[in-house]
XYZ file of C-alpha atoms in Angstrom:
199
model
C 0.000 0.000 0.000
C 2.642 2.251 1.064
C 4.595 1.609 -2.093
C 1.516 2.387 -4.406
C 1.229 5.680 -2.287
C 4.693 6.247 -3.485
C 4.113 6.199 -7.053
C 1.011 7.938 -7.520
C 2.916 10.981 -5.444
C 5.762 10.358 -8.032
C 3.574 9.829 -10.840
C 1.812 13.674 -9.732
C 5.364 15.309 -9.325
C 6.333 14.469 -12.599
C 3.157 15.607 -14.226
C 3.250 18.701 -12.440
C 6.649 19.105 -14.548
C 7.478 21.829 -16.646
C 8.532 18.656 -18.733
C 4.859 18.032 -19.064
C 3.086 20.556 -19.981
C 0.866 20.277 -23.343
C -0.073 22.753 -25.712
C -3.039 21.294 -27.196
C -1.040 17.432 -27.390
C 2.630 19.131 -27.853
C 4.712 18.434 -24.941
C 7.330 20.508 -23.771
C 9.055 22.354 -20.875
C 8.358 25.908 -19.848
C 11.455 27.379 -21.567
C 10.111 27.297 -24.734
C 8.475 30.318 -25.870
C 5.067 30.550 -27.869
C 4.406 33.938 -29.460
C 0.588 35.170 -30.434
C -1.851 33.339 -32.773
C 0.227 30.365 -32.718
C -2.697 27.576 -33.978
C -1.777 24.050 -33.118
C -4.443 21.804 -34.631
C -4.545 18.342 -33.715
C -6.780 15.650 -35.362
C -6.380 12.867 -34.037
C -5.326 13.118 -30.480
C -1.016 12.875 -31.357
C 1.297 13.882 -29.200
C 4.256 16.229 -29.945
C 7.639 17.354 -28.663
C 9.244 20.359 -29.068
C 12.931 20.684 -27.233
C 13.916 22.992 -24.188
C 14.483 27.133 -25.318
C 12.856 26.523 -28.228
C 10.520 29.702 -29.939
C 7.853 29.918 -31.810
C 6.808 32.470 -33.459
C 3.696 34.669 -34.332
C 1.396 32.982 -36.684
C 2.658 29.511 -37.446
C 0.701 26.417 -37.935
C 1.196 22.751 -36.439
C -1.329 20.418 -38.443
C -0.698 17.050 -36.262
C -3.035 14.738 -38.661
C -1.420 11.135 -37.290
C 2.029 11.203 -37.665
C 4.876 12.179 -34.777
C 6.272 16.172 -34.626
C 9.699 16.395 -33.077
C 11.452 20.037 -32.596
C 14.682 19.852 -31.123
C 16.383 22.558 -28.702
C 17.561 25.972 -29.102
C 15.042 26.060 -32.286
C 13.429 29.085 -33.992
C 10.729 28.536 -35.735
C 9.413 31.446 -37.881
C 6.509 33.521 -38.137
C 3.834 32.350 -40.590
C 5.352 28.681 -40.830
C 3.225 25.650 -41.750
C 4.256 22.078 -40.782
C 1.508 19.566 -41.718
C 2.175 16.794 -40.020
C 0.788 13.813 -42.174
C 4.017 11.694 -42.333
C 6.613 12.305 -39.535
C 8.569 15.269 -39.771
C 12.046 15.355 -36.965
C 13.413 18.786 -37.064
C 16.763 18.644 -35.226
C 18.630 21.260 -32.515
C 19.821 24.944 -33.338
C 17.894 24.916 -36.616
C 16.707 28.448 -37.727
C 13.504 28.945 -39.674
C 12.647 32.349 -41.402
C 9.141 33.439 -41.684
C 6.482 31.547 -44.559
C 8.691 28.125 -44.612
C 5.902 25.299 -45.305
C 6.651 21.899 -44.109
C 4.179 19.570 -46.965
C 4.306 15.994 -45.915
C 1.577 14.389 -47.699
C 0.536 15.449 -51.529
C -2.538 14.975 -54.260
C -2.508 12.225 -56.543
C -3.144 13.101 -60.222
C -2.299 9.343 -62.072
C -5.904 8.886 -63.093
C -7.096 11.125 -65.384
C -10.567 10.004 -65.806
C -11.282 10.817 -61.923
C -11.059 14.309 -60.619
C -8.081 14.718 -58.688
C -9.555 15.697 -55.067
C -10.884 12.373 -55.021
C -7.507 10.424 -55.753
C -5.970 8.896 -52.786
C -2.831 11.369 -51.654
C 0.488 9.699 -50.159
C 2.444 11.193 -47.350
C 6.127 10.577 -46.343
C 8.373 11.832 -43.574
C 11.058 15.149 -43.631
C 13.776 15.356 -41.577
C 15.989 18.213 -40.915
C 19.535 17.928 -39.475
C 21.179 20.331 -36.294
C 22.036 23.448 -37.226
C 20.283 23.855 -40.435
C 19.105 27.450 -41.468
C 16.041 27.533 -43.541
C 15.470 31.142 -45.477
C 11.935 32.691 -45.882
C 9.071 31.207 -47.644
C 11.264 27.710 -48.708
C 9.384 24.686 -49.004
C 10.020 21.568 -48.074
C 8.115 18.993 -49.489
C 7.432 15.067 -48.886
C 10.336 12.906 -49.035
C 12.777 15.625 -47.900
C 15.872 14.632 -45.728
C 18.479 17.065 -44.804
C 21.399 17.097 -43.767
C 23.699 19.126 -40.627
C 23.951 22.406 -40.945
C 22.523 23.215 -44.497
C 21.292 26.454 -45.727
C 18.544 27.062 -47.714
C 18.223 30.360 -49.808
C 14.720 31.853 -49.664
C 12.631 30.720 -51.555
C 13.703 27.275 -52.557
C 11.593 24.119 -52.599
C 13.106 21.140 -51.351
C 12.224 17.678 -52.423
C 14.916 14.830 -52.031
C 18.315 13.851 -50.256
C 20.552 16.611 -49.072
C 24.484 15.572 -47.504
C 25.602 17.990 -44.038
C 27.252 21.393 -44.875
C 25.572 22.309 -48.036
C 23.844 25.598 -49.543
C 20.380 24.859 -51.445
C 18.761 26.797 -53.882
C 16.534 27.230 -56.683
C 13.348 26.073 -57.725
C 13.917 22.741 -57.605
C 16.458 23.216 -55.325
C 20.189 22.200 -56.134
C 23.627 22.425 -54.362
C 25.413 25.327 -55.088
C 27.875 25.322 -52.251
C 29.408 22.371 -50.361
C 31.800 22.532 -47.616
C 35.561 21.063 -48.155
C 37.009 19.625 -45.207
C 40.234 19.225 -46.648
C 40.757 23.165 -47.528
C 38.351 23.864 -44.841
C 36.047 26.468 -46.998
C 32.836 26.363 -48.867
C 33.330 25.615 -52.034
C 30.862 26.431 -55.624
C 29.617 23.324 -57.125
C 29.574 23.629 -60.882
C 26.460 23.120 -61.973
C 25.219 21.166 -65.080
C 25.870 22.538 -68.565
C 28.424 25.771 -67.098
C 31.391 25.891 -68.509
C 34.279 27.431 -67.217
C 35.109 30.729 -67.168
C 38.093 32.035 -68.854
């Protein structure tokens, strides 16, 4: 009896936590920061993380629709951002968001072009962003999207696909334009297809 006693007292110091507290299914600790008209919609009852000293800003969107939402520490996430949350998305530590990036997990299936497309099955799949990463105003990143430590994204750029650590995306879709050397320890242009050299 006495050692029942003891975990239900446990059980309500730990939810009593700043490790627990919930922002409509998001758990998290009371040093992160959650700016005005932040919506967080959740649709089917998931839960959420989002890491210590973490901010979000004014504006932004969390669609949880079934899938798991993790935010590392020491994040900034911008205003106006939109994760939808349809596939899994991991965003890692010290990563930087500027205002209007759009995290699209899931998307429309056209294939069938005797049937109307908003009644086409849709397919989702997960996006993962490495530590450090700095992502630059209204970029997308789409379904499927993996990258890499400390990457930069120019604004702008939409994302779809495989990115390595220490690389600069950009363009529409986006490509490396910059790649870090370790061996002259700079960042380095990556010739892109069809340039020729200057002379």
């Amino acid at each position: 009896m006495v050692l029942l006693q003891m975990l239900r007292n446990w059980k309500a110091r730990i939810l009593r936590s700043p490790y627990f507290k919930k922002r409509n299914g998001i758990v998290c600790d009371k040093t992160v920061r959650w700016e005005e008209a932040v919506r967080v919609l959740n649709r089917t009852g998931q839960t959420a993380t989002v890491g210590e000293y973490t901010r979000i800003h004014r504006g932004a969107k969390i669609v949880l629709h079934g899938a798991d939402l993790t935010i590392g520490k020491h994040c900034m996430i911008g205003e106006n951002n939109r994760i939808n949350v349809f596939a899994p998305v991991q965003i890692g530590d010290n990563v930087i968001t500027a205002d209007g990036v759009s995290f699209i997990t899931n998307t429309h299936n056209y294939q069938d072009i005797h049937r109307p497309i908003v009644v086409q099955a849709g397919s989702q799949h997960p996006i993962s962003v490495g530590d450090g990463c700095w992502i630059g105003v209204n970029a997308v990143l789409l379904d499927g999207t993996t990258l890499g430590k400390n990457c930069v994204v120019a604004a702008g750029a939409v994302e779809k696909g495989q990115y390595p650590d220490f690389c600069v995306l950009a363009g529409v879709p986006a490509r490396i334009i910059k790649q870090y050397d370790p061996s002259s320890e700079s960042w380095v242009r990556v010739k892109q297809k069809g340039e020729h050299e200057k002379t």
